[in-house]
Protein backbone atom coordinates (compact mmCIF):
# COMPACT_ATOMS: atom_id res chain seq x y z
CA UNK A 1 0.00 0.00 0.00
CA UNK A 2 1.04 3.59 -0.54
CA UNK A 3 -0.45 6.78 0.83
CA UNK A 4 -1.30 9.70 -1.49
CA UNK A 5 -2.52 13.00 -0.02
CA UNK A 6 -4.30 15.36 -2.43
CA UNK A 7 -6.48 18.23 -1.26
CA UNK A 8 -7.73 19.89 -4.45
CA UNK A 9 -10.21 18.12 -6.74
CA UNK A 10 -10.44 16.79 -9.33
CA UNK A 11 -8.19 13.83 -8.48
CA UNK A 12 -7.58 11.76 -11.59
CA UNK A 13 -6.59 8.09 -11.59
CA UNK A 14 -5.15 6.11 -14.49
CA UNK A 15 -2.16 4.65 -16.26
CA UNK A 16 -1.08 7.93 -17.88
CA UNK A 17 1.80 9.67 -16.00
CA UNK A 18 -0.19 12.95 -16.11
CA UNK A 19 -2.76 11.57 -13.64
CA UNK A 20 -2.70 12.57 -9.95
CA UNK A 21 -2.64 8.88 -8.97
CA UNK A 22 -0.72 6.77 -11.48
CA UNK A 23 -1.46 3.02 -11.60
CA UNK A 24 1.03 1.35 -13.94
CA UNK A 25 -1.02 -1.72 -14.84
CA UNK A 26 -2.28 -3.04 -18.17
CA UNK A 27 -5.80 -3.58 -16.79
CA UNK A 28 -6.12 0.14 -15.94
CA UNK A 29 -7.11 2.65 -18.63
CA UNK A 30 -4.97 5.70 -19.40
CA UNK A 31 -7.70 7.80 -17.76
CA UNK A 32 -9.76 5.49 -15.58
CA UNK A 33 -11.49 7.35 -12.73
CA UNK A 34 -11.80 10.80 -11.15
CA UNK A 35 -12.73 12.05 -7.68
CA UNK A 36 -14.68 15.33 -7.55
CA UNK A 37 -16.74 17.45 -5.15
CA UNK A 38 -20.19 18.90 -5.80
CA UNK A 39 -21.53 22.26 -4.62
CA UNK A 40 -22.31 20.76 -1.20
CA UNK A 41 -18.71 19.50 -0.92
CA UNK A 42 -19.88 15.88 -1.19
CA UNK A 43 -17.22 13.69 -2.80
CA UNK A 44 -18.06 11.59 -5.86
CA UNK A 45 -16.04 9.15 -7.93
CA UNK A 46 -16.68 8.90 -11.67
CA UNK A 47 -15.67 6.18 -14.10
CA UNK A 48 -13.87 7.99 -16.91
CA UNK A 49 -13.01 4.88 -18.92
CA UNK A 50 -15.55 3.89 -21.53
CA UNK A 51 -14.63 0.19 -21.42
CA UNK A 52 -13.43 -0.46 -17.85
CA UNK A 53 -15.98 0.12 -15.08
CA UNK A 54 -14.97 0.55 -11.46
CA UNK A 55 -16.24 -1.19 -8.32
CA UNK A 56 -17.34 1.06 -5.44
CA UNK A 57 -17.94 -0.71 -2.12
CA UNK A 58 -18.64 -3.98 -3.93
CA UNK A 59 -20.93 -2.51 -6.64
CA UNK A 60 -19.95 -2.28 -10.30
CA UNK A 61 -20.52 1.31 -11.53
CA UNK A 62 -19.84 3.13 -14.80
CA UNK A 63 -21.16 6.58 -13.81
CA UNK A 64 -20.66 9.03 -10.93
CA UNK A 65 -21.42 7.76 -7.42
CA UNK A 66 -21.03 9.33 -3.94
CA UNK A 67 -18.17 8.14 -1.72
CA UNK A 68 -17.68 8.53 2.01
CA UNK A 69 -14.83 7.96 4.43
CA UNK A 70 -13.19 4.52 4.00
CA UNK A 71 -14.96 3.80 0.70
CA UNK A 72 -13.25 1.09 -1.35
CA UNK A 73 -12.81 1.64 -5.10
CA UNK A 74 -11.44 -1.20 -7.25
CA UNK A 75 -9.66 -0.02 -10.41
CA UNK A 76 -8.52 -2.71 -12.85
CA UNK A 77 -7.52 -6.18 -11.64
CA UNK A 78 -4.74 -5.29 -9.22
CA UNK A 79 -5.56 -1.95 -7.59
CA UNK A 80 -7.84 -0.89 -4.77
CA UNK A 81 -8.10 2.75 -3.64
CA UNK A 82 -9.40 3.34 -0.13
CA UNK A 83 -10.85 6.87 0.03
CA UNK A 84 -10.01 8.39 3.42
CA UNK A 85 -11.18 11.74 4.82
CA UNK A 86 -9.99 11.29 8.41
CA UNK A 87 -6.14 11.26 8.71
CA UNK A 88 -6.38 9.01 11.77
CA UNK A 89 -8.13 6.39 9.68
CA UNK A 90 -5.35 6.61 7.09
CA UNK A 91 -2.67 5.78 9.67
CA UNK A 92 -4.68 2.83 10.99
CA UNK A 93 -5.34 1.58 7.47
CA UNK A 94 -1.66 1.55 6.52
CA UNK A 95 -0.91 -0.68 9.51
CA UNK A 96 -3.82 -3.10 9.50
CA UNK A 97 -5.52 -3.28 6.10
CA UNK A 98 -5.26 -6.66 4.39
CA UNK A 99 -5.89 -6.92 0.67
CA UNK A 100 -5.86 -9.84 -1.72
CA UNK A 101 -6.80 -10.58 -5.29
CA UNK A 102 -10.02 -12.55 -5.82
CA UNK A 103 -11.66 -14.16 -8.84
CA UNK A 104 -15.29 -15.11 -9.54
CA UNK A 105 -15.75 -18.82 -10.23
CA UNK A 106 -18.70 -18.09 -12.51
CA UNK A 107 -17.85 -15.13 -14.80
CA UNK A 108 -14.08 -14.87 -14.06
CA UNK A 109 -14.21 -11.25 -12.91
CA UNK A 110 -10.91 -10.52 -11.14
CA UNK A 111 -10.22 -7.69 -8.71
CA UNK A 112 -9.00 -6.74 -5.28
CA UNK A 113 -10.87 -7.33 -2.03
CA UNK A 114 -10.19 -6.30 1.54
CA UNK A 115 -10.52 -8.45 4.62
CA UNK A 116 -13.88 -6.75 5.23
CA UNK A 117 -15.42 -7.73 1.88
CA UNK A 118 -14.00 -11.15 0.99
CA UNK A 119 -17.44 -12.75 1.40
CA UNK A 120 -19.20 -10.23 -0.87
CA UNK A 121 -20.87 -11.45 -4.09
CA UNK A 122 -19.25 -10.87 -7.47
CA UNK A 123 -19.89 -7.25 -8.57
CA UNK A 124 -20.29 -8.33 -12.21
CA UNK A 125 -22.66 -11.32 -12.09
CA UNK A 126 -23.78 -11.39 -8.44
CA UNK A 127 -22.62 -14.95 -7.87
CA UNK A 128 -21.48 -15.86 -4.37
CA UNK A 129 -18.45 -17.68 -5.76
CA UNK A 130 -15.65 -15.13 -5.38
CA UNK A 131 -12.53 -16.81 -4.04
CA UNK A 132 -8.87 -15.87 -3.56
CA UNK A 133 -7.01 -15.97 -6.87
CA UNK A 134 -4.51 -18.74 -7.29
CA UNK A 135 -0.84 -18.02 -7.39
CA UNK A 136 0.92 -18.88 -10.68
CA UNK A 137 2.69 -21.73 -8.87
CA UNK A 138 -0.69 -23.44 -8.36
CA UNK A 139 -1.50 -23.47 -12.08
CA UNK A 140 -0.96 -26.63 -14.11
CA UNK A 141 2.07 -25.95 -16.40
CA UNK A 142 0.36 -27.71 -19.33
CA UNK A 143 -2.46 -25.19 -19.09
CA UNK A 144 0.01 -22.33 -19.22
CA UNK A 145 1.36 -23.76 -22.45
CA UNK A 146 -2.15 -23.91 -23.89
CA UNK A 147 -2.83 -20.27 -23.01
CA UNK A 148 0.49 -18.98 -24.32
CA UNK A 149 0.11 -16.64 -27.30
CA UNK A 150 2.16 -14.15 -29.21
CA UNK A 151 2.58 -11.82 -26.22
CA UNK A 152 3.43 -12.20 -22.56
CA UNK A 153 0.27 -12.72 -20.52
CA UNK A 154 -0.27 -11.02 -17.19
CA UNK A 155 -0.53 -13.21 -14.09
CA UNK A 156 -4.24 -12.36 -13.90
CA UNK A 157 -4.81 -13.53 -17.47
CA UNK A 158 -2.87 -16.73 -16.84
CA UNK A 159 -4.90 -17.58 -13.73
CA UNK A 160 -8.24 -16.77 -15.35
CA UNK A 161 -7.38 -18.66 -18.55
CA UNK A 162 -6.29 -21.70 -16.59
CA UNK A 163 -9.57 -21.72 -14.66
CA UNK A 164 -11.59 -21.40 -17.85
CA UNK A 165 -9.63 -24.23 -19.45
CA UNK A 166 -10.29 -26.48 -16.47
CA UNK A 167 -14.02 -25.78 -16.55
CA UNK A 168 -14.13 -26.23 -20.32
CA UNK A 169 -13.38 -29.90 -19.83
CA UNK A 170 -16.58 -30.13 -17.77
CA UNK A 171 -18.83 -27.80 -19.81
CA UNK A 172 -22.45 -28.87 -20.29
CA UNK A 173 -25.33 -27.31 -22.20
CA UNK A 174 -28.50 -27.88 -20.16
CA UNK A 175 -32.07 -27.41 -21.41
CA UNK A 176 -33.89 -25.38 -18.75
CA UNK A 177 -37.41 -25.41 -20.23
CA UNK A 178 -40.00 -28.11 -19.52
CA UNK A 179 -38.35 -30.62 -21.91
CA UNK A 180 -35.15 -30.99 -19.89
CA UNK A 181 -32.06 -32.72 -21.18
CA UNK A 182 -28.36 -31.98 -21.38
CA UNK A 183 -25.36 -32.24 -23.70
CA UNK A 184 -21.72 -32.56 -22.60
CA UNK A 185 -19.62 -30.26 -24.80
CA UNK A 186 -16.39 -31.31 -26.47
CA UNK A 187 -13.36 -29.08 -26.91
CA UNK A 188 -12.43 -30.95 -30.09
CA UNK A 189 -15.79 -30.97 -31.89
CA UNK A 190 -18.36 -28.14 -32.27
CA UNK A 191 -21.80 -28.74 -30.77
CA UNK A 192 -24.69 -28.07 -33.15
CA UNK A 193 -28.16 -27.21 -31.82
CA UNK A 194 -30.85 -27.31 -34.52
CA UNK A 195 -34.20 -28.93 -35.33
CA UNK A 196 -32.33 -32.05 -36.45
CA UNK A 197 -30.06 -32.35 -33.38
CA UNK A 198 -30.13 -35.77 -31.78
CA UNK A 199 -29.74 -34.17 -28.33
CA UNK A 200 -31.53 -30.96 -27.31
CA UNK A 201 -33.26 -30.33 -30.66
CA UNK A 202 -34.94 -26.98 -31.26
CA UNK A 203 -38.73 -27.18 -30.96
CA UNK A 204 -41.33 -24.86 -32.46
CA UNK A 205 -43.15 -24.22 -35.74
CA UNK A 206 -42.10 -20.62 -36.33
CA UNK A 207 -38.33 -21.07 -36.35
CA UNK A 208 -36.49 -19.83 -39.43
CA UNK A 209 -32.83 -20.76 -39.70
CA UNK A 210 -30.45 -23.55 -38.85
CA UNK A 211 -29.94 -23.09 -35.10
CA UNK A 212 -26.62 -22.27 -33.46
CA UNK A 213 -23.19 -23.76 -32.86
CA UNK A 214 -21.00 -23.82 -29.75
CA UNK A 215 -17.26 -24.18 -30.33
CA UNK A 216 -14.08 -23.91 -28.26
CA UNK A 217 -11.27 -21.65 -29.54
CA UNK A 218 -8.61 -22.70 -27.04
CA UNK A 219 -9.56 -20.00 -24.54
CA UNK A 220 -13.35 -19.79 -24.26
CA UNK A 221 -16.67 -21.01 -25.69
CA UNK A 222 -18.10 -19.17 -28.69
CA UNK A 223 -21.67 -19.12 -29.99
CA UNK A 224 -22.43 -18.65 -33.69
CA UNK A 225 -26.08 -18.19 -34.68
CA UNK A 226 -27.59 -19.18 -38.03
CA UNK A 227 -31.14 -18.26 -37.01
CA UNK A 228 -33.13 -15.84 -39.16
CA UNK A 229 -36.14 -15.61 -36.84
CA UNK A 230 -36.70 -15.20 -33.91
CA UNK A 231 -32.92 -15.17 -33.45
CA UNK A 232 -30.72 -16.26 -30.56
CA UNK A 233 -30.61 -14.32 -27.30
CA UNK A 234 -27.85 -14.61 -24.70
CA UNK A 235 -28.81 -13.19 -21.29
CA UNK A 236 -31.68 -11.37 -23.00
CA UNK A 237 -29.59 -9.75 -25.76
CA UNK A 238 -30.01 -10.78 -29.40
CA UNK A 239 -26.69 -11.93 -30.87
CA UNK A 240 -25.24 -13.40 -34.06
CA UNK A 241 -21.90 -14.33 -32.52
CA UNK A 242 -20.59 -13.94 -28.97
CA UNK A 243 -18.23 -15.37 -26.37
CA UNK A 244 -19.91 -17.29 -23.57
CA UNK A 245 -19.31 -17.56 -19.82
CA UNK A 246 -20.42 -20.26 -17.41
CA UNK A 247 -23.95 -19.39 -16.28
CA UNK A 248 -25.01 -17.65 -19.51
CA UNK A 249 -28.64 -18.22 -20.53
CA UNK A 250 -29.40 -18.94 -24.22
CA UNK A 251 -32.89 -18.55 -25.72
CA UNK A 252 -34.32 -19.43 -29.15
CA UNK A 253 -38.05 -18.79 -29.10
CA UNK A 254 -39.44 -21.03 -26.37
CA UNK A 255 -36.22 -23.09 -26.23
CA UNK A 256 -34.06 -22.25 -23.22
CA UNK A 257 -30.58 -23.44 -22.35
CA UNK A 258 -27.83 -22.66 -19.86
CA UNK A 259 -24.08 -23.16 -20.15
CA UNK A 260 -22.93 -24.81 -16.94
CA UNK A 261 -20.37 -27.31 -15.64
CA UNK A 262 -20.59 -30.80 -14.19
CSV table of C-alpha atoms in Angstrom, one decimal:
chain,number,residue,atom,x,y,z
A,1,UNK,CA,0.0,0.0,0.0
A,2,UNK,CA,1.0,3.6,-0.5
A,3,UNK,CA,-0.4,6.8,0.8
A,4,UNK,CA,-1.3,9.7,-1.5
A,5,UNK,CA,-2.5,13.0,0.0
A,6,UNK,CA,-4.3,15.4,-2.4
A,7,UNK,CA,-6.5,18.2,-1.3
A,8,UNK,CA,-7.7,19.9,-4.4
A,9,UNK,CA,-10.2,18.1,-6.7
A,10,UNK,CA,-10.4,16.8,-9.3
A,11,UNK,CA,-8.2,13.8,-8.5
A,12,UNK,CA,-7.6,11.8,-11.6
A,13,UNK,CA,-6.6,8.1,-11.6
A,14,UNK,CA,-5.2,6.1,-14.5
A,15,UNK,CA,-2.2,4.6,-16.3
A,16,UNK,CA,-1.1,7.9,-17.9
A,17,UNK,CA,1.8,9.7,-16.0
A,18,UNK,CA,-0.2,12.9,-16.1
A,19,UNK,CA,-2.8,11.6,-13.6
A,20,UNK,CA,-2.7,12.6,-10.0
A,21,UNK,CA,-2.6,8.9,-9.0
A,22,UNK,CA,-0.7,6.8,-11.5
A,23,UNK,CA,-1.5,3.0,-11.6
A,24,UNK,CA,1.0,1.3,-13.9
A,25,UNK,CA,-1.0,-1.7,-14.8
A,26,UNK,CA,-2.3,-3.0,-18.2
A,27,UNK,CA,-5.8,-3.6,-16.8
A,28,UNK,CA,-6.1,0.1,-15.9
A,29,UNK,CA,-7.1,2.7,-18.6
A,30,UNK,CA,-5.0,5.7,-19.4
A,31,UNK,CA,-7.7,7.8,-17.8
A,32,UNK,CA,-9.8,5.5,-15.6
A,33,UNK,CA,-11.5,7.3,-12.7
A,34,UNK,CA,-11.8,10.8,-11.2
A,35,UNK,CA,-12.7,12.1,-7.7
A,36,UNK,CA,-14.7,15.3,-7.6
A,37,UNK,CA,-16.7,17.5,-5.2
A,38,UNK,CA,-20.2,18.9,-5.8
A,39,UNK,CA,-21.5,22.3,-4.6
A,40,UNK,CA,-22.3,20.8,-1.2
A,41,UNK,CA,-18.7,19.5,-0.9
A,42,UNK,CA,-19.9,15.9,-1.2
A,43,UNK,CA,-17.2,13.7,-2.8
A,44,UNK,CA,-18.1,11.6,-5.9
A,45,UNK,CA,-16.0,9.2,-7.9
A,46,UNK,CA,-16.7,8.9,-11.7
A,47,UNK,CA,-15.7,6.2,-14.1
A,48,UNK,CA,-13.9,8.0,-16.9
A,49,UNK,CA,-13.0,4.9,-18.9
A,50,UNK,CA,-15.6,3.9,-21.5
A,51,UNK,CA,-14.6,0.2,-21.4
A,52,UNK,CA,-13.4,-0.5,-17.9
A,53,UNK,CA,-16.0,0.1,-15.1
A,54,UNK,CA,-15.0,0.6,-11.5
A,55,UNK,CA,-16.2,-1.2,-8.3
A,56,UNK,CA,-17.3,1.1,-5.4
A,57,UNK,CA,-17.9,-0.7,-2.1
A,58,UNK,CA,-18.6,-4.0,-3.9
A,59,UNK,CA,-20.9,-2.5,-6.6
A,60,UNK,CA,-19.9,-2.3,-10.3
A,61,UNK,CA,-20.5,1.3,-11.5
A,62,UNK,CA,-19.8,3.1,-14.8
A,63,UNK,CA,-21.2,6.6,-13.8
A,64,UNK,CA,-20.7,9.0,-10.9
A,65,UNK,CA,-21.4,7.8,-7.4
A,66,UNK,CA,-21.0,9.3,-3.9
A,67,UNK,CA,-18.2,8.1,-1.7
A,68,UNK,CA,-17.7,8.5,2.0
A,69,UNK,CA,-14.8,8.0,4.4
A,70,UNK,CA,-13.2,4.5,4.0
A,71,UNK,CA,-15.0,3.8,0.7
A,72,UNK,CA,-13.2,1.1,-1.4
A,73,UNK,CA,-12.8,1.6,-5.1
A,74,UNK,CA,-11.4,-1.2,-7.3
A,75,UNK,CA,-9.7,0.0,-10.4
A,76,UNK,CA,-8.5,-2.7,-12.8
A,77,UNK,CA,-7.5,-6.2,-11.6
A,78,UNK,CA,-4.7,-5.3,-9.2
A,79,UNK,CA,-5.6,-2.0,-7.6
A,80,UNK,CA,-7.8,-0.9,-4.8
A,81,UNK,CA,-8.1,2.8,-3.6
A,82,UNK,CA,-9.4,3.3,-0.1
A,83,UNK,CA,-10.8,6.9,0.0
A,84,UNK,CA,-10.0,8.4,3.4
A,85,UNK,CA,-11.2,11.7,4.8
A,86,UNK,CA,-10.0,11.3,8.4
A,87,UNK,CA,-6.1,11.3,8.7
A,88,UNK,CA,-6.4,9.0,11.8
A,89,UNK,CA,-8.1,6.4,9.7
A,90,UNK,CA,-5.4,6.6,7.1
A,91,UNK,CA,-2.7,5.8,9.7
A,92,UNK,CA,-4.7,2.8,11.0
A,93,UNK,CA,-5.3,1.6,7.5
A,94,UNK,CA,-1.7,1.5,6.5
A,95,UNK,CA,-0.9,-0.7,9.5
A,96,UNK,CA,-3.8,-3.1,9.5
A,97,UNK,CA,-5.5,-3.3,6.1
A,98,UNK,CA,-5.3,-6.7,4.4
A,99,UNK,CA,-5.9,-6.9,0.7
A,100,UNK,CA,-5.9,-9.8,-1.7
A,101,UNK,CA,-6.8,-10.6,-5.3
A,102,UNK,CA,-10.0,-12.6,-5.8
A,103,UNK,CA,-11.7,-14.2,-8.8
A,104,UNK,CA,-15.3,-15.1,-9.5
A,105,UNK,CA,-15.8,-18.8,-10.2
A,106,UNK,CA,-18.7,-18.1,-12.5
A,107,UNK,CA,-17.9,-15.1,-14.8
A,108,UNK,CA,-14.1,-14.9,-14.1
A,109,UNK,CA,-14.2,-11.3,-12.9
A,110,UNK,CA,-10.9,-10.5,-11.1
A,111,UNK,CA,-10.2,-7.7,-8.7
A,112,UNK,CA,-9.0,-6.7,-5.3
A,113,UNK,CA,-10.9,-7.3,-2.0
A,114,UNK,CA,-10.2,-6.3,1.5
A,115,UNK,CA,-10.5,-8.4,4.6
A,116,UNK,CA,-13.9,-6.7,5.2
A,117,UNK,CA,-15.4,-7.7,1.9
A,118,UNK,CA,-14.0,-11.1,1.0
A,119,UNK,CA,-17.4,-12.7,1.4
A,120,UNK,CA,-19.2,-10.2,-0.9
A,121,UNK,CA,-20.9,-11.4,-4.1
A,122,UNK,CA,-19.3,-10.9,-7.5
A,123,UNK,CA,-19.9,-7.3,-8.6
A,124,UNK,CA,-20.3,-8.3,-12.2
A,125,UNK,CA,-22.7,-11.3,-12.1
A,126,UNK,CA,-23.8,-11.4,-8.4
A,127,UNK,CA,-22.6,-14.9,-7.9
A,128,UNK,CA,-21.5,-15.9,-4.4
A,129,UNK,CA,-18.5,-17.7,-5.8
A,130,UNK,CA,-15.7,-15.1,-5.4
A,131,UNK,CA,-12.5,-16.8,-4.0
A,132,UNK,CA,-8.9,-15.9,-3.6
A,133,UNK,CA,-7.0,-16.0,-6.9
A,134,UNK,CA,-4.5,-18.7,-7.3
A,135,UNK,CA,-0.8,-18.0,-7.4
A,136,UNK,CA,0.9,-18.9,-10.7
A,137,UNK,CA,2.7,-21.7,-8.9
A,138,UNK,CA,-0.7,-23.4,-8.4
A,139,UNK,CA,-1.5,-23.5,-12.1
A,140,UNK,CA,-1.0,-26.6,-14.1
A,141,UNK,CA,2.1,-26.0,-16.4
A,142,UNK,CA,0.4,-27.7,-19.3
A,143,UNK,CA,-2.5,-25.2,-19.1
A,144,UNK,CA,0.0,-22.3,-19.2
A,145,UNK,CA,1.4,-23.8,-22.5
A,146,UNK,CA,-2.1,-23.9,-23.9
A,147,UNK,CA,-2.8,-20.3,-23.0
A,148,UNK,CA,0.5,-19.0,-24.3
A,149,UNK,CA,0.1,-16.6,-27.3
A,150,UNK,CA,2.2,-14.2,-29.2
A,151,UNK,CA,2.6,-11.8,-26.2
A,152,UNK,CA,3.4,-12.2,-22.6
A,153,UNK,CA,0.3,-12.7,-20.5
A,154,UNK,CA,-0.3,-11.0,-17.2
A,155,UNK,CA,-0.5,-13.2,-14.1
A,156,UNK,CA,-4.2,-12.4,-13.9
A,157,UNK,CA,-4.8,-13.5,-17.5
A,158,UNK,CA,-2.9,-16.7,-16.8
A,159,UNK,CA,-4.9,-17.6,-13.7
A,160,UNK,CA,-8.2,-16.8,-15.4
A,161,UNK,CA,-7.4,-18.7,-18.5
A,162,UNK,CA,-6.3,-21.7,-16.6
A,163,UNK,CA,-9.6,-21.7,-14.7
A,164,UNK,CA,-11.6,-21.4,-17.9
A,165,UNK,CA,-9.6,-24.2,-19.4
A,166,UNK,CA,-10.3,-26.5,-16.5
A,167,UNK,CA,-14.0,-25.8,-16.5
A,168,UNK,CA,-14.1,-26.2,-20.3
A,169,UNK,CA,-13.4,-29.9,-19.8
A,170,UNK,CA,-16.6,-30.1,-17.8
A,171,UNK,CA,-18.8,-27.8,-19.8
A,172,UNK,CA,-22.4,-28.9,-20.3
A,173,UNK,CA,-25.3,-27.3,-22.2
A,174,UNK,CA,-28.5,-27.9,-20.2
A,175,UNK,CA,-32.1,-27.4,-21.4
A,176,UNK,CA,-33.9,-25.4,-18.7
A,177,UNK,CA,-37.4,-25.4,-20.2
A,178,UNK,CA,-40.0,-28.1,-19.5
A,179,UNK,CA,-38.3,-30.6,-21.9
A,180,UNK,CA,-35.2,-31.0,-19.9
A,181,UNK,CA,-32.1,-32.7,-21.2
A,182,UNK,CA,-28.4,-32.0,-21.4
A,183,UNK,CA,-25.4,-32.2,-23.7
A,184,UNK,CA,-21.7,-32.6,-22.6
A,185,UNK,CA,-19.6,-30.3,-24.8
A,186,UNK,CA,-16.4,-31.3,-26.5
A,187,UNK,CA,-13.4,-29.1,-26.9
A,188,UNK,CA,-12.4,-31.0,-30.1
A,189,UNK,CA,-15.8,-31.0,-31.9
A,190,UNK,CA,-18.4,-28.1,-32.3
A,191,UNK,CA,-21.8,-28.7,-30.8
A,192,UNK,CA,-24.7,-28.1,-33.1
A,193,UNK,CA,-28.2,-27.2,-31.8
A,194,UNK,CA,-30.8,-27.3,-34.5
A,195,UNK,CA,-34.2,-28.9,-35.3
A,196,UNK,CA,-32.3,-32.1,-36.4
A,197,UNK,CA,-30.1,-32.3,-33.4
A,198,UNK,CA,-30.1,-35.8,-31.8
A,199,UNK,CA,-29.7,-34.2,-28.3
A,200,UNK,CA,-31.5,-31.0,-27.3
A,201,UNK,CA,-33.3,-30.3,-30.7
A,202,UNK,CA,-34.9,-27.0,-31.3
A,203,UNK,CA,-38.7,-27.2,-31.0
A,204,UNK,CA,-41.3,-24.9,-32.5
A,205,UNK,CA,-43.1,-24.2,-35.7
A,206,UNK,CA,-42.1,-20.6,-36.3
A,207,UNK,CA,-38.3,-21.1,-36.4
A,208,UNK,CA,-36.5,-19.8,-39.4
A,209,UNK,CA,-32.8,-20.8,-39.7
A,210,UNK,CA,-30.5,-23.6,-38.9
A,211,UNK,CA,-29.9,-23.1,-35.1
A,212,UNK,CA,-26.6,-22.3,-33.5
A,213,UNK,CA,-23.2,-23.8,-32.9
A,214,UNK,CA,-21.0,-23.8,-29.8
A,215,UNK,CA,-17.3,-24.2,-30.3
A,216,UNK,CA,-14.1,-23.9,-28.3
A,217,UNK,CA,-11.3,-21.6,-29.5
A,218,UNK,CA,-8.6,-22.7,-27.0
A,219,UNK,CA,-9.6,-20.0,-24.5
A,220,UNK,CA,-13.4,-19.8,-24.3
A,221,UNK,CA,-16.7,-21.0,-25.7
A,222,UNK,CA,-18.1,-19.2,-28.7
A,223,UNK,CA,-21.7,-19.1,-30.0
A,224,UNK,CA,-22.4,-18.7,-33.7
A,225,UNK,CA,-26.1,-18.2,-34.7
A,226,UNK,CA,-27.6,-19.2,-38.0
A,227,UNK,CA,-31.1,-18.3,-37.0
A,228,UNK,CA,-33.1,-15.8,-39.2
A,229,UNK,CA,-36.1,-15.6,-36.8
A,230,UNK,CA,-36.7,-15.2,-33.9
A,231,UNK,CA,-32.9,-15.2,-33.4
A,232,UNK,CA,-30.7,-16.3,-30.6
A,233,UNK,CA,-30.6,-14.3,-27.3
A,234,UNK,CA,-27.9,-14.6,-24.7
A,235,UNK,CA,-28.8,-13.2,-21.3
A,236,UNK,CA,-31.7,-11.4,-23.0
A,237,UNK,CA,-29.6,-9.7,-25.8
A,238,UNK,CA,-30.0,-10.8,-29.4
A,239,UNK,CA,-26.7,-11.9,-30.9
A,240,UNK,CA,-25.2,-13.4,-34.1
A,241,UNK,CA,-21.9,-14.3,-32.5
A,242,UNK,CA,-20.6,-13.9,-29.0
A,243,UNK,CA,-18.2,-15.4,-26.4
A,244,UNK,CA,-19.9,-17.3,-23.6
A,245,UNK,CA,-19.3,-17.6,-19.8
A,246,UNK,CA,-20.4,-20.3,-17.4
A,247,UNK,CA,-23.9,-19.4,-16.3
A,248,UNK,CA,-25.0,-17.7,-19.5
A,249,UNK,CA,-28.6,-18.2,-20.5
A,250,UNK,CA,-29.4,-18.9,-24.2
A,251,UNK,CA,-32.9,-18.5,-25.7
A,252,UNK,CA,-34.3,-19.4,-29.1
A,253,UNK,CA,-38.1,-18.8,-29.1
A,254,UNK,CA,-39.4,-21.0,-26.4
A,255,UNK,CA,-36.2,-23.1,-26.2
A,256,UNK,CA,-34.1,-22.2,-23.2
A,257,UNK,CA,-30.6,-23.4,-22.3
A,258,UNK,CA,-27.8,-22.7,-19.9
A,259,UNK,CA,-24.1,-23.2,-20.2
A,260,UNK,CA,-22.9,-24.8,-16.9
A,261,UNK,CA,-20.4,-27.3,-15.6
A,262,UNK,CA,-20.6,-30.8,-14.2
